[in-house]
Amino acid sequence: MTSRIGIIGGGFAGIMTAVNLIKKTNTPLQLYIIGEKSSFARGTAYESYLDKHILNVSTEKMSAFPDQPSHFLDWVMARSSFQDLPKEIVAKSFLSRNLYGDYLCELWKESIKIAKEKEIDVLELVDTVIKLTNLSVGIELSFMNSPSIIVDKCIMATGNQIPKNPSIPNFSFFKSSNYFQNPWKKECVSNVDDSLPILIIGNGLTMVDTILGLQDNKFKGEIYSISPNGFNILPHRHTGLIYHAHLEEIHDKMSLKELTRVIHKHVKIVRQFGISAEPIIDALRPRTQGIWRNLTAAEKQFFMSRLRHLFGVARHRIPLHIYDKIQKLRIDGLLHIQSGKIVDITETGGCIDVRYFDKKQRKTQVLKVSRVINCTGPETDFSKLENNFLGQCIQDGIFYQDELKLGIQTNVETFKVKYKDGVEHSNLFTLGSNLKGELWESTAVNELRHQANAIADIILAEVNLIDDSNK
Ligand SMILES: Cc1cc2nc3c(=O)[nH]c(=O)nc-3n(C[C@H](O)[C@H](O)[C@H](O)COP(=O)(O)OP(=O)(O)OC[C@H]3O[C@@H](n4cnc5c(N)ncnc54)[C@H](O)[C@@H]3O)c2cc1C
C-alpha cells in the first residue's frame, strides 16, 4: 500500500519537508499538504502586505537547502532586476520577504512537477486541522470544513502562533474592532486616523514592520510602544565582523552563570575597540542549541525571566536604513518607546484608555489611543490561545509541553513527539517553532532547512522499511 503522509502547515517548514520528501523518495507516496491559506509555501513570514517588509537575515544566508548554501543568492542573481548588480553587495543585502516568498513558491511548483514525473500523489488541502486522533490504522486528521482523512505519518509544521492577549481584567476589549491581536494582517495598519496616537504592545521586529506599514498608509500621528524593558532595537552595526575568541572558553556543559561570565568578559574586551556585543552573540549561534539542552530547568527559567530580552536585542537586529527611519521618528517626537506593564484597557466611543505602570516614572499613566496592535511575538503556551489545534491535542493527551511552555516535548533526533510518560509517538513528528522548548533556537530558516531535510530522511527510511515488510 502507498504510504500516506500528512503535513499540517504550508509555510517554510511544511513545504520544505514536502520538497525534500519528493526529491529523495524512491517509493510512491500519497502526500497531503494542509494549509489554512491557498497560497502555499509563503507562510506568515513571506507573504506580507508590504514589499518594504524585509528579511532580517542577509541574502547569502537564506538558502532553503543546507547543502547548497548559495541557492537563494543564485536564484536572486538570475533575475533580470538583479543581473547588473554586484553579487557581493546583493549577498550582504536584506531583500523583500515577498521576494523570498516568490522563491519558495517557485521551489514548490518545481517540486509538484517532479512529483508528477515520479508518480507521487500530492494533494493540497486548504483547511484548518482541528483535531488529531490515533487510530490502529493510522492518524485521523479532522478539519474545520472538510471530511477527515487518515494518514500513516503526520508532520506538524504549524509554525508561529499569534500573540496572546495582554493580561488585563477587561477581557471585553479583545472584541473591539480597534484591537488587533494578529499583527501580520494588513487590517492592523489600514484605515488609521491621525487624531489620536496608536499603541503598539512590544518593541521588537514586528513593531518595526507595523511602523513601516502605518507610514505606508500615510499615518502621521504619534506611536507609542510599551514593552517590559523598553530596550532600543539595534541595527546591524558590525556587518562582516567575526569574533570567535570566546568560543574556546565555552562548552555545552557549562552553567548559565559561567557562560554569562565568559560573555561579559569578552564584551568588555571588544568594547575597548568601540565594538558592541552582537558579534559575540552571533558567534554563539551554532552552539546555542547544545548549550540550551544542557541547562537545568532553573537556569532556563532564569534565562527566560532575566536574560531573554537582552539576548533578543543582540540577536534580532534590523538593517541600518530601517533603523535610521525608526530613529528619525523618535527624534521627531512621533515614536515613544516606554518600558512598563499594561494594567488595563477600556474603550469609550472609539477612544481607548490604556492604563500602564511606567517603569521609569514609577507610577501608573494613562494613554489615549485610537487602536492597539499586539506585537508581543508568537505565543508558545497553547493553553493561552482560543480554539487552538495544538492546545486541543494537549487536552486530548496526544503530546505535552515543557515546563516553560515553549514548545512540544519531542525527541529532537527523531522529531517524534512524546506522550506524557516520555514514550515517543511512532508516527507523529514536529519541527520548527514547536521545538523551541527543546532547542531554543528553532524558528529561522537557518535551523528549519536542516530539520526539513532530516525529517524527510527519517520518514523515508521508515516508509521504505514498512513497504519492504509488506512485500
Ligand atoms: C514576520 C516574520 C518574519 C520573519 N522573517 C524571517 C527572516 O527574515 N529570516 C528567517 O530566517 N526567519 C524569519 N522568520 C522566522 C520564520 O518563523 C521562519 O523563517 C519560517 O517562515 C517559519 O516557517 P514555518 O513553516 O515553521 O511557520 P509558518 O510560516 O508560520 O507556517 C505555518 C503554517 O501552518 C499553518 N497552520 C497552523 N496550524 C494549522 C492547522 N491547525 N491547520 C492547518 N494549517 C495550520 C499556518 O496557517 C501557517 O501557514 C520570520 C517570522 C515572521 C513571523
Short mmCIF file of C-alpha atoms and ligand atoms in Angstrom, two decimals:
data_model
loop_
_atom_site.label_atom_id
_atom_site.label_comp_id
_atom_site.label_asym_id
_atom_site.label_seq_id
_atom_site.Cartn_x
_atom_site.Cartn_y
_atom_site.Cartn_z
CA MET A 1 0.00 0.00 0.00
CA THR A 2 1.27 3.53 -0.78
CA SER A 3 2.27 5.38 2.39
CA ARG A 4 0.06 8.33 3.25
CA ILE A 5 1.92 11.30 4.70
CA GLY A 6 0.08 14.33 6.08
CA ILE A 7 1.88 17.64 6.61
CA ILE A 8 -0.03 20.20 8.70
CA GLY A 9 1.21 23.66 7.71
CA GLY A 10 2.04 25.09 4.32
CA GLY A 11 4.77 27.52 5.41
CA PHE A 12 8.54 27.12 5.00
CA ALA A 13 8.82 24.09 7.31
CA GLY A 14 5.90 22.17 5.79
CA ILE A 15 6.76 22.93 2.17
CA MET A 16 10.47 22.23 2.55
CA THR A 17 9.67 18.91 4.24
CA ALA A 18 7.48 18.06 1.23
CA VAL A 19 10.13 19.30 -1.24
CA ASN A 20 12.73 17.04 0.40
CA LEU A 21 10.36 14.05 0.51
CA ILE A 22 9.58 14.45 -3.20
CA LYS A 23 13.24 14.91 -4.13
CA LYS A 24 14.51 11.92 -2.14
CA THR A 25 11.81 9.26 -2.33
CA ASN A 26 12.24 6.13 -4.41
CA THR A 27 8.85 4.74 -3.42
CA PRO A 28 5.41 6.10 -4.35
CA LEU A 29 3.82 8.36 -1.73
CA GLN A 30 0.44 9.91 -1.10
CA LEU A 31 1.30 13.38 0.19
CA TYR A 32 -1.32 15.63 1.81
CA ILE A 33 -0.16 19.17 2.44
CA ILE A 34 -2.59 21.11 4.56
CA GLY A 35 -2.64 24.88 4.94
CA GLU A 36 -5.06 27.49 6.15
CA LYS A 37 -4.39 29.71 3.13
CA SER A 38 -4.45 28.75 -0.54
CA SER A 39 -1.05 30.46 -1.04
CA PHE A 40 1.16 27.52 -0.10
CA ALA A 41 4.88 27.98 0.63
CA ARG A 42 4.94 31.58 1.89
CA GLY A 43 3.60 31.04 5.43
CA THR A 44 3.19 34.02 7.72
CA ALA A 45 6.66 35.43 7.16
CA TYR A 46 6.95 35.51 3.39
CA GLU A 47 3.53 36.79 2.39
CA SER A 48 3.49 40.37 3.57
CA TYR A 49 1.08 43.21 2.89
CA LEU A 50 4.10 45.42 2.20
CA ASP A 51 7.07 44.87 -0.11
CA LYS A 52 9.11 47.12 2.20
CA HIS A 53 8.99 44.36 4.84
CA ILE A 54 12.40 42.84 4.53
CA LEU A 55 14.22 39.72 5.60
CA ASN A 56 16.14 40.06 8.84
CA VAL A 57 18.84 37.72 7.50
CA SER A 58 21.11 38.60 4.59
CA THR A 59 20.57 37.05 1.13
CA GLU A 60 23.65 34.84 1.31
CA LYS A 61 22.29 33.06 4.42
CA MET A 62 18.74 32.35 3.23
CA SER A 63 19.16 29.24 1.05
CA ALA A 64 16.34 26.74 1.55
CA PHE A 65 18.83 23.84 1.25
CA PRO A 66 21.56 23.19 3.84
CA ASP A 67 23.82 21.51 1.27
CA GLN A 68 23.51 24.34 -1.31
CA PRO A 69 24.37 27.49 0.68
CA SER A 70 24.18 29.90 -2.27
CA HIS A 71 20.89 28.55 -3.68
CA PHE A 72 18.81 31.66 -2.80
CA LEU A 73 21.58 34.11 -3.77
CA ASP A 74 21.99 32.39 -7.16
CA TRP A 75 18.21 32.44 -7.68
CA VAL A 76 18.16 36.19 -6.95
CA MET A 77 21.14 36.93 -9.24
CA ALA A 78 19.45 35.08 -12.12
CA ARG A 79 16.54 37.57 -12.03
CA SER A 80 16.65 40.35 -14.60
CA SER A 81 16.30 43.11 -11.97
CA PHE A 82 19.44 41.92 -10.14
CA GLN A 83 21.63 40.75 -13.01
CA ASP A 84 23.59 44.01 -13.30
CA LEU A 85 24.16 44.44 -9.57
CA PRO A 86 27.37 43.39 -7.79
CA LYS A 87 26.88 39.90 -6.31
CA GLU A 88 28.94 40.77 -3.17
CA ILE A 89 26.52 43.58 -2.34
CA VAL A 90 23.37 41.53 -3.03
CA ALA A 91 24.83 38.74 -0.88
CA LYS A 92 25.05 41.06 2.12
CA SER A 93 21.75 42.84 1.48
CA PHE A 94 18.36 42.33 3.14
CA LEU A 95 15.74 41.73 0.46
CA SER A 96 11.96 41.81 0.49
CA ARG A 97 10.23 38.97 2.34
CA ASN A 98 7.73 38.78 -0.54
CA LEU A 99 10.63 38.11 -2.93
CA TYR A 100 11.68 35.25 -0.66
CA GLY A 101 8.08 34.03 -0.84
CA ASP A 102 8.37 34.02 -4.66
CA TYR A 103 11.49 31.87 -4.31
CA LEU A 104 9.67 29.34 -2.12
CA CYS A 105 6.63 29.29 -4.45
CA GLU A 106 8.91 28.56 -7.40
CA LEU A 107 10.62 25.72 -5.48
CA TRP A 108 7.21 24.29 -4.60
CA LYS A 109 5.94 24.50 -8.20
CA GLU A 110 9.06 22.70 -9.46
CA SER A 111 8.60 20.00 -6.81
CA ILE A 112 5.00 19.40 -7.84
CA LYS A 113 6.25 18.85 -11.41
CA ILE A 114 8.87 16.37 -10.16
CA ALA A 115 6.19 14.65 -8.07
CA LYS A 116 4.08 14.11 -11.19
CA GLU A 117 7.04 12.60 -13.04
CA LYS A 118 7.71 10.28 -10.07
CA GLU A 119 4.01 9.39 -9.74
CA ILE A 120 3.80 10.87 -6.26
CA ASP A 121 0.29 11.98 -5.49
CA VAL A 122 0.35 15.50 -3.96
CA LEU A 123 -2.91 16.86 -2.60
CA GLU A 124 -3.07 20.47 -1.35
CA LEU A 125 -5.88 20.85 1.19
CA VAL A 126 -6.92 24.35 2.25
CA ASP A 127 -8.50 23.98 5.68
CA THR A 128 -7.69 24.07 9.40
CA VAL A 129 -6.93 20.85 11.23
CA ILE A 130 -8.90 20.96 14.48
CA LYS A 131 -8.30 17.50 15.92
CA LEU A 132 -5.91 14.62 15.66
CA THR A 133 -6.92 11.07 16.67
CA ASN A 134 -4.72 7.98 16.99
CA LEU A 135 -6.33 5.00 15.30
CA SER A 136 -4.96 1.49 14.89
CA VAL A 137 -4.93 2.12 11.11
CA GLY A 138 -3.13 5.49 11.28
CA ILE A 139 -3.71 9.07 12.40
CA GLU A 140 -7.04 10.70 11.65
CA LEU A 141 -6.99 14.43 10.91
CA SER A 142 -10.30 16.26 11.38
CA PHE A 143 -10.87 19.58 9.66
CA MET A 144 -12.95 22.67 10.29
CA ASN A 145 -14.84 22.24 6.99
CA SER A 146 -13.75 19.17 5.00
CA PRO A 147 -14.21 15.45 5.73
CA SER A 148 -11.43 13.89 7.80
CA ILE A 149 -8.51 11.94 6.32
CA ILE A 150 -6.33 9.12 7.66
CA VAL A 151 -2.56 9.20 7.24
CA ASP A 152 0.22 6.81 8.21
CA LYS A 153 2.63 9.55 9.22
CA CYS A 154 1.86 13.11 10.23
CA ILE A 155 4.20 16.10 10.48
CA MET A 156 3.05 19.13 12.44
CA ALA A 157 4.69 22.14 10.79
CA THR A 158 2.31 24.61 12.39
CA GLY A 159 4.86 27.42 12.78
CA ASN A 160 4.33 30.60 14.72
CA GLN A 161 1.10 31.12 16.64
CA ILE A 162 -0.42 34.58 17.04
CA PRO A 163 0.47 36.60 20.18
CA LYS A 164 -1.53 36.02 23.35
CA ASN A 165 -3.79 38.80 24.59
CA PRO A 166 -2.36 41.06 27.31
CA SER A 167 -3.27 40.06 30.88
CA ILE A 168 -5.87 42.71 31.74
CA PRO A 169 -9.11 42.43 33.71
CA ASN A 170 -11.25 43.90 30.91
CA PHE A 171 -11.49 40.90 28.54
CA SER A 172 -14.27 42.61 26.56
CA PHE A 173 -11.66 44.91 24.97
CA PHE A 174 -10.35 41.97 22.93
CA LYS A 175 -13.58 42.03 20.92
CA SER A 176 -13.04 45.69 19.92
CA SER A 177 -12.59 46.42 16.21
CA ASN A 178 -9.74 48.71 17.30
CA TYR A 179 -7.73 45.87 18.84
CA PHE A 180 -5.51 43.78 16.57
CA GLN A 181 -4.25 40.53 18.06
CA ASN A 182 -2.67 39.40 14.78
CA PRO A 183 -0.02 41.99 13.80
CA TRP A 184 0.76 40.30 10.48
CA LYS A 185 -2.57 41.22 8.90
CA LYS A 186 -2.98 44.25 6.68
CA GLU A 187 -6.07 45.44 8.59
CA CYS A 188 -3.99 46.48 11.59
CA VAL A 189 -2.36 49.32 9.63
CA SER A 190 -5.27 50.24 7.31
CA ASN A 191 -7.91 52.96 7.76
CA VAL A 192 -5.97 54.71 10.50
CA ASP A 193 -6.88 58.15 11.75
CA ASP A 194 -4.21 60.62 12.90
CA SER A 195 -6.26 62.40 15.54
CA LEU A 196 -5.11 60.08 18.34
CA PRO A 197 -1.87 58.11 18.80
CA ILE A 198 -1.61 54.37 18.21
CA LEU A 199 -0.30 51.91 20.78
CA ILE A 200 1.94 49.03 19.74
CA ILE A 201 2.46 46.48 22.51
CA GLY A 202 6.02 45.15 22.19
CA ASN A 203 9.07 46.76 20.63
CA GLY A 204 10.79 44.12 18.54
CA LEU A 205 10.94 43.34 14.82
CA THR A 206 7.14 43.17 14.45
CA MET A 207 6.86 46.68 15.91
CA VAL A 208 9.23 47.87 13.19
CA ASP A 209 7.15 46.15 10.47
CA THR A 210 3.99 47.71 11.88
CA ILE A 211 5.50 51.20 11.92
CA LEU A 212 6.56 50.77 8.27
CA GLY A 213 3.01 49.63 7.47
CA LEU A 214 1.48 52.63 9.25
CA GLN A 215 3.80 55.02 7.44
CA ASP A 216 2.96 53.43 4.11
CA ASN A 217 -0.71 54.06 4.94
CA LYS A 218 0.18 57.75 5.47
CA PHE A 219 -0.28 57.68 9.23
CA LYS A 220 1.26 60.91 10.53
CA GLY A 221 0.28 60.71 14.20
CA GLU A 222 2.22 59.61 17.25
CA ILE A 223 3.04 55.98 18.01
CA TYR A 224 3.62 54.58 21.49
CA SER A 225 5.29 51.27 22.16
CA ILE A 226 5.15 49.60 25.58
CA SER A 227 7.29 46.62 26.49
CA PRO A 228 8.67 45.27 29.80
CA ASN A 229 12.15 46.76 29.33
CA GLY A 230 11.77 49.31 26.54
CA PHE A 231 15.10 48.20 25.03
CA ASN A 232 16.13 50.04 21.89
CA ILE A 233 16.10 47.82 18.80
CA LEU A 234 19.61 47.66 17.28
CA PRO A 235 20.85 47.94 13.70
CA HIS A 236 23.34 45.57 12.05
CA ARG A 237 26.40 47.61 13.06
CA HIS A 238 29.38 45.36 12.55
CA THR A 239 28.49 43.61 9.29
CA GLY A 240 31.17 41.11 8.32
CA LEU A 241 32.99 41.31 11.66
CA ILE A 242 33.65 37.84 13.03
CA TYR A 243 34.68 37.38 16.67
CA HIS A 244 35.37 33.86 17.92
CA ALA A 245 37.78 34.29 20.84
CA HIS A 246 35.15 33.42 23.47
CA LEU A 247 34.18 30.12 21.79
CA GLU A 248 37.33 28.41 23.07
CA GLU A 249 36.15 29.05 26.63
CA ILE A 250 32.57 27.90 26.02
CA HIS A 251 31.36 24.32 26.18
CA ASP A 252 27.88 22.78 26.21
CA LYS A 253 28.09 21.54 29.79
CA MET A 254 28.85 24.91 31.42
CA SER A 255 26.39 26.59 33.76
CA LEU A 256 24.46 29.69 32.74
CA LYS A 257 26.40 31.66 35.34
CA GLU A 258 29.77 30.58 33.87
CA LEU A 259 28.50 31.32 30.37
CA THR A 260 27.38 34.85 31.23
CA ARG A 261 30.72 35.46 32.97
CA VAL A 262 32.64 34.50 29.81
CA ILE A 263 30.37 36.62 27.61
CA HIS A 264 30.70 39.64 29.92
CA LYS A 265 34.47 39.28 29.87
CA HIS A 266 34.56 39.35 26.06
CA VAL A 267 32.02 42.18 25.81
CA LYS A 268 34.43 44.21 27.95
CA ILE A 269 37.32 43.32 25.63
CA VAL A 270 35.57 44.34 22.40
CA ARG A 271 34.09 47.49 23.94
CA GLN A 272 37.59 48.93 24.27
CA PHE A 273 37.67 48.97 20.47
CA GLY A 274 34.23 50.55 20.06
CA ILE A 275 32.56 47.24 19.24
CA SER A 276 29.35 46.09 20.92
CA ALA A 277 28.18 42.60 21.96
CA GLU A 278 26.46 41.49 18.75
CA PRO A 279 29.39 39.64 17.05
CA ILE A 280 29.86 37.72 20.32
CA ILE A 281 26.20 36.64 20.37
CA ASP A 282 26.24 35.88 16.60
CA ALA A 283 29.19 33.52 17.01
CA LEU A 284 27.26 31.57 19.66
CA ARG A 285 24.52 30.67 17.15
CA PRO A 286 25.82 27.21 16.16
CA ARG A 287 26.27 26.41 19.86
CA THR A 288 23.03 27.77 21.38
CA GLN A 289 21.01 24.58 20.89
CA GLY A 290 23.68 22.46 22.63
CA ILE A 291 24.06 24.98 25.46
CA TRP A 292 20.27 25.25 25.93
CA ARG A 293 19.81 21.47 26.05
CA ASN A 294 22.31 21.21 28.89
CA LEU A 295 20.87 23.98 31.07
CA THR A 296 18.90 22.95 34.16
CA ALA A 297 15.19 23.78 34.40
CA ALA A 298 16.05 26.53 36.91
CA GLU A 299 18.65 28.04 34.56
CA LYS A 300 16.18 28.02 31.65
CA GLN A 301 13.65 29.74 33.90
CA PHE A 302 16.25 32.35 34.91
CA PHE A 303 17.19 32.94 31.28
CA MET A 304 13.54 33.44 30.31
CA SER A 305 12.80 35.88 33.10
CA ARG A 306 16.06 37.85 33.24
CA LEU A 307 18.19 37.44 30.12
CA ARG A 308 15.87 36.61 27.21
CA HIS A 309 15.08 40.20 26.26
CA LEU A 310 18.74 41.28 26.40
CA PHE A 311 19.75 38.28 24.29
CA GLY A 312 16.90 39.06 21.87
CA VAL A 313 18.05 42.64 21.35
CA ALA A 314 21.55 41.49 20.42
CA ARG A 315 20.20 38.66 18.21
CA HIS A 316 17.31 40.27 16.32
CA ARG A 317 18.57 43.35 14.56
CA ILE A 318 17.47 45.49 11.65
CA PRO A 319 19.28 46.91 8.62
CA LEU A 320 20.74 50.38 9.07
CA HIS A 321 18.39 52.20 6.67
CA ILE A 322 15.33 50.91 8.55
CA TYR A 323 16.95 51.73 11.88
CA ASP A 324 17.51 55.30 10.68
CA LYS A 325 13.78 55.64 9.90
CA ILE A 326 12.87 54.46 13.40
CA GLN A 327 15.39 56.82 14.99
CA LYS A 328 14.10 59.77 12.94
CA LEU A 329 10.58 59.13 14.22
CA ARG A 330 11.91 59.14 17.78
CA ILE A 331 13.85 62.36 17.23
CA ASP A 332 10.78 63.99 15.66
CA GLY A 333 8.75 63.05 18.75
CA LEU A 334 6.49 60.72 16.77
CA LEU A 335 7.63 57.44 18.34
CA HIS A 336 7.79 56.94 22.11
CA ILE A 337 9.29 53.71 23.43
CA GLN A 338 8.14 53.16 27.01
CA SER A 339 9.11 50.48 29.50
CA GLY A 340 6.23 49.28 31.59
CA LYS A 341 3.33 46.92 32.10
CA ILE A 342 -0.21 47.37 30.87
CA VAL A 343 -2.66 47.40 33.76
CA ASP A 344 -5.98 47.68 31.90
CA ILE A 345 -7.50 48.88 28.63
CA THR A 346 -11.00 50.32 28.24
CA GLU A 347 -12.74 51.89 25.26
CA THR A 348 -15.46 54.52 25.08
CA GLY A 349 -16.75 55.85 21.78
CA GLY A 350 -13.66 55.00 19.74
CA CYS A 351 -11.21 56.42 22.31
CA ILE A 352 -9.13 53.80 24.09
CA ASP A 353 -7.70 54.45 27.57
CA VAL A 354 -4.60 52.39 28.25
CA ARG A 355 -3.53 52.35 31.90
CA TYR A 356 0.02 51.20 32.32
CA PHE A 357 2.67 51.17 35.01
CA ASP A 358 5.56 53.31 33.75
CA LYS A 359 8.78 51.67 34.98
CA LYS A 360 10.89 54.83 34.61
CA GLN A 361 8.45 57.22 36.29
CA ARG A 362 7.41 54.51 38.77
CA LYS A 363 3.76 55.43 38.51
CA THR A 364 0.61 54.50 36.60
CA GLN A 365 -0.01 56.57 33.49
CA VAL A 366 -2.95 56.77 31.08
CA LEU A 367 -2.55 56.89 27.32
CA LYS A 368 -5.39 57.82 25.00
CA VAL A 369 -5.11 55.99 21.66
CA SER A 370 -7.26 55.09 18.66
CA ARG A 371 -6.08 51.49 18.27
CA VAL A 372 -3.93 48.85 19.94
CA ILE A 373 -1.76 46.49 17.90
CA ASN A 374 -0.34 43.44 19.64
CA CYS A 375 3.28 42.92 18.55
CA THR A 376 4.41 40.84 21.54
CA GLY A 377 5.52 37.89 19.42
CA PRO A 378 4.23 34.38 18.80
CA GLU A 379 2.65 32.71 21.85
CA THR A 380 4.12 29.35 22.77
CA ASP A 381 1.79 28.38 25.66
CA PHE A 382 -1.02 26.87 23.60
CA SER A 383 -3.46 26.92 26.54
CA LYS A 384 -3.40 30.74 26.35
CA LEU A 385 -4.88 30.75 22.81
CA GLU A 386 -8.54 30.20 21.99
CA ASN A 387 -9.64 27.37 19.66
CA ASN A 388 -6.07 26.27 19.18
CA PHE A 389 -5.38 22.94 17.46
CA LEU A 390 -2.19 22.23 19.43
CA GLY A 391 -3.97 23.16 22.68
CA GLN A 392 -6.69 20.64 21.75
CA CYS A 393 -4.07 17.91 21.15
CA ILE A 394 -2.63 18.56 24.62
CA GLN A 395 -6.09 18.29 26.17
CA ASP A 396 -6.57 15.01 24.28
CA GLY A 397 -3.30 13.65 25.70
CA ILE A 398 -1.60 13.34 22.28
CA PHE A 399 1.53 15.20 23.46
CA TYR A 400 2.51 17.74 26.10
CA GLN A 401 4.52 20.91 26.66
CA ASP A 402 7.75 21.52 28.56
CA GLU A 403 7.61 23.22 31.98
CA LEU A 404 8.23 26.66 30.48
CA LYS A 405 5.54 26.07 27.84
CA LEU A 406 7.87 26.94 24.99
CA GLY A 407 7.06 24.04 22.70
CA ILE A 408 6.13 20.38 22.35
CA GLN A 409 8.16 17.68 24.13
CA THR A 410 9.91 15.89 21.27
CA ASN A 411 12.89 13.63 20.64
CA VAL A 412 14.99 16.03 18.58
CA GLU A 413 16.97 13.19 16.99
CA THR A 414 13.86 11.53 15.51
CA PHE A 415 11.50 14.57 15.54
CA LYS A 416 8.84 12.32 17.11
CA VAL A 417 6.65 13.96 19.73
CA LYS A 418 6.36 12.35 23.15
CA TYR A 419 3.41 11.22 25.22
CA LYS A 420 3.32 12.50 28.81
CA ASP A 421 5.09 9.35 30.04
CA GLY A 422 8.04 10.20 27.77
CA VAL A 423 7.32 7.43 25.26
CA GLU A 424 7.74 8.53 21.64
CA HIS A 425 4.80 8.55 19.30
CA SER A 426 5.62 6.21 16.41
CA ASN A 427 4.13 8.28 13.57
CA LEU A 428 3.71 11.86 14.76
CA PHE A 429 6.51 14.33 14.05
CA THR A 430 7.10 18.03 14.52
CA LEU A 431 9.70 20.68 13.67
CA GLY A 432 10.28 24.42 13.73
CA SER A 433 8.87 26.66 16.46
CA ASN A 434 7.30 23.67 18.21
CA LEU A 435 10.85 22.60 19.15
CA LYS A 436 11.68 25.86 20.94
CA GLY A 437 11.42 24.22 24.36
CA GLU A 438 13.90 21.53 23.31
CA LEU A 439 16.33 23.66 21.28
CA TRP A 440 15.57 27.34 21.98
CA GLU A 441 16.80 28.41 18.52
CA SER A 442 14.33 26.67 16.20
CA THR A 443 12.46 29.35 14.30
CA ALA A 444 14.57 30.72 11.47
CA VAL A 445 15.39 29.30 8.03
CA ASN A 446 18.89 28.57 9.34
CA GLU A 447 17.53 25.81 11.61
CA LEU A 448 14.39 24.86 9.69
CA ARG A 449 16.17 23.88 6.45
CA HIS A 450 18.25 21.30 8.36
CA GLN A 451 15.19 19.98 10.18
CA ALA A 452 13.08 19.67 6.99
CA ASN A 453 15.91 17.79 5.31
CA ALA A 454 16.47 15.45 8.27
CA ILE A 455 12.79 14.70 8.88
CA ALA A 456 12.37 13.67 5.22
CA ASP A 457 15.28 11.21 5.56
CA ILE A 458 13.83 9.73 8.75
CA ILE A 459 10.34 9.32 7.31
CA LEU A 460 11.55 7.82 4.04
CA ALA A 461 13.75 5.33 5.90
CA GLU A 462 10.71 4.23 7.92
CA VAL A 463 8.39 4.17 4.90
CA ASN A 464 10.85 2.02 2.95
CA LEU A 465 11.10 -0.38 5.88
CA ILE A 466 7.32 -0.63 6.09
CA ASP A 467 6.99 -1.17 2.34
CA ASP A 468 9.69 -3.85 2.37
CA SER A 469 7.98 -5.66 5.22
CA ASN A 470 4.68 -5.61 3.33
CA LYS A 471 6.21 -7.24 0.26
C1 LIG B 1 7.04 38.26 10.22
C2 LIG B 1 8.14 37.26 10.27
C3 LIG B 1 9.32 37.49 9.59
C4 LIG B 1 10.34 36.55 9.60
N1 LIG B 1 11.49 36.80 8.93
C5 LIG B 1 12.46 35.87 8.90
C6 LIG B 1 13.67 36.08 8.17
O1 LIG B 1 13.87 37.12 7.57
N2 LIG B 1 14.60 35.08 8.15
C7 LIG B 1 14.42 33.91 8.83
O2 LIG B 1 15.28 33.04 8.78
N3 LIG B 1 13.30 33.70 9.55
C8 LIG B 1 12.33 34.64 9.60
N4 LIG B 1 11.20 34.42 10.34
C9 LIG B 1 11.09 33.17 11.10
C10 LIG B 1 10.09 32.22 10.44
O3 LIG B 1 9.40 31.69 11.55
C11 LIG B 1 10.70 31.13 9.59
O4 LIG B 1 11.62 31.62 8.68
C12 LIG B 1 9.65 30.34 8.79
O5 LIG B 1 8.93 31.16 7.94
C13 LIG B 1 8.72 29.56 9.67
O6 LIG B 1 8.04 28.67 8.85
P1 LIG B 1 7.01 27.64 9.44
O7 LIG B 1 6.55 26.82 8.31
O8 LIG B 1 7.58 26.94 10.61
O9 LIG B 1 5.84 28.54 10.03
P2 LIG B 1 4.73 29.42 9.31
O10 LIG B 1 5.28 30.21 8.21
O11 LIG B 1 4.07 30.13 10.43
O12 LIG B 1 3.75 28.36 8.65
C14 LIG B 1 2.92 27.52 9.40
C15 LIG B 1 1.65 27.34 8.61
O13 LIG B 1 0.86 26.36 9.28
C16 LIG B 1 -0.47 26.73 9.18
N5 LIG B 1 -1.22 26.08 10.27
C17 LIG B 1 -1.03 26.22 11.59
N6 LIG B 1 -1.92 25.48 12.27
C18 LIG B 1 -2.68 24.86 11.35
C19 LIG B 1 -3.78 23.97 11.43
N7 LIG B 1 -4.27 23.57 12.60
N8 LIG B 1 -4.33 23.53 10.28
C20 LIG B 1 -3.84 23.91 9.06
N9 LIG B 1 -2.79 24.75 8.93
C21 LIG B 1 -2.23 25.22 10.06
C22 LIG B 1 -0.47 28.25 9.31
O14 LIG B 1 -1.60 28.82 8.73
C23 LIG B 1 0.81 28.62 8.56
O15 LIG B 1 0.57 28.95 7.23
C24 LIG B 1 10.17 35.35 10.34
C25 LIG B 1 8.96 35.12 11.03
C26 LIG B 1 7.96 36.06 10.99
C27 LIG B 1 6.68 35.78 11.72
#
